[in-house]
Tab-separated table of C-alpha atoms in Angstrom:
chain	number	residue	atom	x	y	z
A	1422	LEU	CA	-63.229	-100.054	-74.370
A	1423	VAL	CA	-62.548	-103.091	-72.084
A	1424	TYR	CA	-64.435	-101.125	-69.431
A	1425	PHE	CA	-67.714	-100.904	-70.801
A	1426	ASP	CA	-70.467	-103.074	-71.792
A	1427	GLU	CA	-71.643	-103.543	-75.424
A	1428	ASP	CA	-74.700	-101.333	-75.030
A	1429	THR	CA	-72.602	-98.592	-73.780
A	1430	LEU	CA	-70.271	-98.816	-76.674
A	1431	THR	CA	-72.826	-98.817	-79.443
A	1432	SER	CA	-75.169	-96.046	-77.991
A	1433	GLY	CA	-75.261	-92.712	-76.155
A	1434	GLU	CA	-72.324	-90.478	-76.278
A	1435	LEU	CA	-69.518	-92.600	-76.151
A	1436	GLY	CA	-71.260	-94.797	-78.939
A	1437	GLY	CA	-71.306	-91.236	-80.825
A	1438	VAL	CA	-67.630	-90.739	-80.199
A	1439	LEU	CA	-66.376	-94.224	-81.187
A	1440	SER	CA	-68.570	-93.826	-84.418
A	1441	PHE	CA	-67.172	-90.577	-85.342
A	1442	ALA	CA	-63.679	-92.031	-85.023
A	1443	ASP	CA	-64.744	-95.000	-87.019
A	1444	ALA	CA	-65.701	-92.747	-89.708
A	1445	CYS	CA	-62.683	-90.573	-89.518
A	1446	TRP	CA	-60.598	-93.754	-90.018
A	1447	ALA	CA	-62.454	-95.115	-92.853
A	1448	LEU	CA	-61.973	-91.470	-94.332
A	1449	ASP	CA	-58.332	-91.533	-93.779
A	1450	VAL	CA	-57.786	-94.995	-95.672
A	1451	LEU	CA	-59.519	-93.081	-98.566
A	1452	LEU	CA	-57.415	-89.997	-97.963
A	1453	ASN	CA	-54.328	-92.059	-98.123
A	1454	PHE	CA	-54.973	-93.235	-101.660
A	1455	ARG	CA	-54.565	-89.507	-102.545
A	1456	THR	CA	-51.784	-88.228	-100.259
A	1457	GLY	CA	-48.265	-87.424	-101.863
A	1458	PHE	CA	-45.008	-88.828	-100.241
A	1459	PHE	CA	-41.137	-88.006	-100.146
A	1460	CYS	CA	-39.574	-90.499	-102.219
A	1461	GLY	CA	-36.642	-91.884	-100.507
A	1462	ASP	CA	-33.945	-91.914	-103.238
A	1463	THR	CA	-34.648	-88.423	-104.939
A	1464	ALA	CA	-36.102	-86.523	-102.074
A	1465	GLU	CA	-39.036	-85.512	-104.265
A	1466	VAL	CA	-42.723	-85.477	-103.413
A	1467	VAL	CA	-44.607	-88.257	-105.325
A	1468	THR	CA	-48.073	-87.080	-106.666
A	1469	ASN	CA	-48.664	-89.362	-109.044
A	1470	PRO	CA	-52.026	-90.947	-108.103
A	1471	SER	CA	-51.231	-94.678	-109.306
A	1472	ALA	CA	-47.617	-94.359	-107.631
A	1473	ILE	CA	-49.393	-93.283	-104.374
A	1474	ALA	CA	-51.884	-95.972	-104.833
A	1475	LYS	CA	-49.333	-98.570	-105.164
A	1476	ALA	CA	-47.003	-97.395	-102.114
A	1477	TYR	CA	-49.977	-97.266	-99.862
A	1478	LEU	CA	-51.221	-100.886	-100.998
A	1479	LYS	CA	-47.750	-102.140	-100.193
A	1480	SER	CA	-47.155	-100.480	-97.177
A	1481	TRP	CA	-50.065	-99.635	-94.516
A	1482	PHE	CA	-53.536	-100.225	-96.612
A	1483	PHE	CA	-54.430	-103.737	-95.144
A	1484	LEU	CA	-53.547	-103.004	-91.442
A	1485	ASP	CA	-55.668	-99.901	-91.829
A	1486	LEU	CA	-58.537	-101.722	-93.476
A	1487	ALA	CA	-58.393	-104.500	-90.801
A	1488	ALA	CA	-58.818	-101.404	-88.376
A	1489	ALA	CA	-61.685	-100.009	-90.170
A	1490	ALA	CA	-63.327	-102.992	-91.194
A	1491	LEU	CA	-65.754	-103.727	-88.228
A	1492	PRO	CA	-67.301	-100.122	-87.055
A	1493	THR	CA	-68.116	-100.167	-83.093
A	1494	ALA	CA	-71.573	-99.769	-84.086
A	1495	LEU	CA	-72.124	-102.097	-86.327
A	1496	THR	CA	-70.316	-105.269	-84.792
A	1497	PRO	CA	-72.407	-108.123	-83.868
A	1498	SER	CA	-72.636	-108.833	-80.071
A	1499	GLY	CA	-71.160	-112.439	-80.870
A	1500	LEU	CA	-68.105	-110.830	-82.571
A	1501	SER	CA	-67.285	-108.054	-80.094
A	1502	ASN	CA	-63.799	-109.407	-79.325
A	1503	LEU	CA	-62.525	-108.841	-82.826
A	1504	MET	CA	-62.836	-104.736	-81.934
A	1505	VAL	CA	-59.091	-105.569	-80.746
A	1506	LEU	CA	-58.305	-105.605	-84.540
A	1507	LYS	CA	-58.556	-101.743	-83.932
A	1508	LEU	CA	-55.421	-101.985	-81.657
A	1509	VAL	CA	-53.609	-102.174	-85.166
A	1510	ARG	CA	-53.780	-98.561	-85.435
A	1511	LEU	CA	-51.423	-98.093	-82.356
A	1512	LEU	CA	-48.540	-99.838	-85.094
A	1513	ARG	CA	-48.484	-95.967	-86.573
A	1514	CYS	CA	-47.750	-94.367	-83.354
A	1515	GLU	CA	-43.837	-95.348	-84.408
A	1516	THR	CA	-44.447	-93.254	-87.576
A	1517	TYR	CA	-45.563	-90.348	-85.997
A	1518	PHE	CA	-42.988	-90.725	-83.395
A	1519	ARG	CA	-40.032	-90.823	-85.947
A	1520	ARG	CA	-41.581	-87.654	-87.815
A	1521	LEU	CA	-42.049	-85.807	-84.617
A	1522	GLN	CA	-38.617	-86.630	-83.710
A	1523	MET	CA	-37.104	-85.440	-87.208
A	1524	ASN	CA	-39.373	-82.100	-87.008
A	1525	HIS	CA	-38.060	-81.363	-83.348
A	1526	LYS	CA	-34.770	-82.988	-83.213
A	1527	TYR	CA	-33.135	-79.782	-81.965
A	1528	VAL	CA	-36.033	-78.671	-79.513
A	1529	SER	CA	-35.028	-79.426	-75.798
A	1530	GLY	CA	-36.913	-82.545	-74.289
A	1531	THR	CA	-38.376	-84.194	-77.441
A	1532	ILE	CA	-36.612	-87.169	-76.295
A	1533	MET	CA	-38.002	-87.098	-72.703
A	1534	PHE	CA	-41.321	-86.614	-74.012
A	1535	LYS	CA	-41.200	-89.719	-76.317
A	1536	VAL	CA	-39.904	-91.993	-73.749
A	1537	LEU	CA	-42.724	-90.670	-71.589
A	1538	LEU	CA	-45.235	-91.283	-74.245
A	1539	ASN	CA	-44.130	-94.785	-74.989
A	1540	VAL	CA	-44.073	-95.733	-71.046
A	1541	LEU	CA	-47.647	-94.476	-70.695
A	1542	LEU	CA	-48.864	-96.136	-73.931
A	1543	VAL	CA	-47.179	-99.719	-72.654
A	1544	SER	CA	-48.662	-99.109	-69.115
A	1545	HIS	CA	-52.324	-98.401	-70.863
A	1546	LEU	CA	-51.890	-101.568	-72.886
A	1547	ALA	CA	-51.028	-103.501	-69.980
A	1548	SER	CA	-53.718	-102.021	-68.012
A	1549	CYS	CA	-56.623	-102.754	-70.493
A	1550	LEU	CA	-55.004	-106.484	-70.808
A	1551	TRP	CA	-55.051	-107.184	-67.066
A	1552	ARG	CA	-58.728	-106.082	-67.018
A	1553	VAL	CA	-59.253	-108.476	-70.084
A	1554	ALA	CA	-57.624	-111.309	-68.184
A	1555	GLN	CA	-59.880	-110.423	-65.101
A	1556	HIS	CA	-63.156	-110.366	-66.885
A	1557	ALA	CA	-61.830	-114.000	-67.902
A	1558	ASP	CA	-61.201	-114.819	-64.259
A	1559	ASN	CA	-64.927	-113.505	-63.662
A	1560	MET	CA	-62.803	-110.954	-61.092
A	1561	ASN	CA	-64.706	-107.821	-62.226
A	1562	GLY	CA	-64.602	-105.794	-59.252
A	1563	GLY	CA	-67.763	-104.042	-57.839
A	1564	VAL	CA	-70.787	-104.255	-59.915
A	1565	ASP	CA	-71.687	-100.363	-59.288
A	1566	GLU	CA	-67.941	-99.496	-59.207
A	1567	PRO	CA	-67.252	-96.724	-61.896
A	1568	TRP	CA	-64.967	-97.713	-64.845
A	1569	THR	CA	-62.598	-94.897	-63.489
A	1570	ALA	CA	-61.914	-96.523	-60.337
A	1571	LYS	CA	-61.431	-99.904	-62.222
A	1572	TYR	CA	-59.033	-98.215	-64.446
A	1573	VAL	CA	-57.018	-96.609	-61.864
A	1574	ALA	CA	-56.634	-100.059	-59.903
A	1575	ASP	CA	-55.446	-101.550	-63.067
A	1576	PHE	CA	-53.052	-98.932	-63.826
A	1577	TYR	CA	-51.702	-99.132	-60.178
A	1578	TRP	CA	-51.037	-102.641	-60.587
A	1579	VAL	CA	-49.174	-102.485	-63.753
A	1580	ILE	CA	-46.821	-99.334	-62.533
A	1581	MET	CA	-46.428	-101.534	-59.124
A	1582	THR	CA	-45.451	-104.640	-61.379
A	1583	MET	CA	-43.578	-103.402	-64.012
A	1584	THR	CA	-41.539	-101.238	-61.058
A	1585	THR	CA	-41.144	-104.626	-59.125
A	1586	ILE	CA	-42.482	-103.083	-56.018
A	1587	GLY	CA	-45.169	-105.389	-55.739
A	1588	TYR	CA	-47.284	-104.651	-52.430
A	1589	GLY	CA	-49.434	-107.476	-53.113
A	1590	ASP	CA	-52.745	-105.773	-52.415
A	1591	ILE	CA	-53.792	-106.624	-55.968
A	1592	TYR	CA	-52.862	-109.967	-57.076
A	1593	ALA	CA	-53.646	-112.802	-59.802
A	1594	LYS	CA	-56.120	-115.442	-58.752
A	1595	GLY	CA	-56.807	-117.181	-61.877
A	1596	THR	CA	-55.015	-118.892	-64.555
A	1597	PRO	CA	-55.676	-116.088	-67.163
A	1598	SER	CA	-54.638	-113.320	-64.950
A	1599	ARG	CA	-51.614	-114.942	-63.808
A	1600	LEU	CA	-50.789	-115.529	-67.323
A	1601	CYS	CA	-50.971	-111.825	-67.794
A	1602	ALA	CA	-48.975	-111.013	-65.044
A	1603	ILE	CA	-46.185	-113.233	-66.103
A	1604	GLY	CA	-46.280	-111.560	-69.252
A	1605	VAL	CA	-46.229	-108.146	-67.861
A	1606	MET	CA	-43.399	-109.329	-65.470
A	1607	MET	CA	-41.103	-110.755	-68.276
A	1608	PHE	CA	-41.915	-107.589	-70.651
A	1609	ALA	CA	-41.289	-105.009	-68.184
A	1610	PRO	CA	-37.316	-105.240	-68.107
A	1611	VAL	CA	-37.425	-104.694	-71.753
A	1612	VAL	CA	-39.809	-101.663	-71.498
A	1613	PHE	CA	-37.171	-100.143	-68.894
A	1614	GLY	CA	-34.029	-101.238	-70.655
A	1615	THR	CA	-35.325	-99.381	-73.760
A	1616	VAL	CA	-36.050	-96.389	-71.939
A	1617	VAL	CA	-32.530	-96.541	-70.565
A	1618	SER	CA	-30.985	-96.710	-73.821
A	1619	MET	CA	-33.021	-93.864	-75.577
A	1620	LEU	CA	-31.973	-91.628	-72.526
A	1621	THR	CA	-28.324	-92.368	-72.796
């Protein structure tokens, strides 16, 4: 979302897609109050509505509510930065990854797929963070440059930084982007250390 202006996010085709995604997420919050779950002690499916509601309120409800509280189309222009709350949805990925691994633990390539997906997700988030830092430094690239070119350049910088290659053709020029670069460089060894431990 950091590659688009507020008008693009709230109107047109992209605005419609985001509004549909917000509606689906709000519907998911409601459906979770009616979705049974396995009890860890007895391995039985709990279908009692009050028990389901209590379990959901103790787990993901408040994070889901924070993500669904500000629909993109209804977010005031002065509060557009609060859309970062939608990132809490990514916390659900670990649950999905764990469920995928349990259901397909005997399928060849499952671990490799999970590792690849994790690396791509971290690289994508770092690319978006780098773009936010460049916005703070007033380094938004060419005015007429398409968002795809900006994203590829940011992703290129992230991969180049995380793999410690560092060609130097894209570099931090202001304090926000330098802080972002420091964070990426410090976090990269953790990511690849985790990758190595997952593969061994």
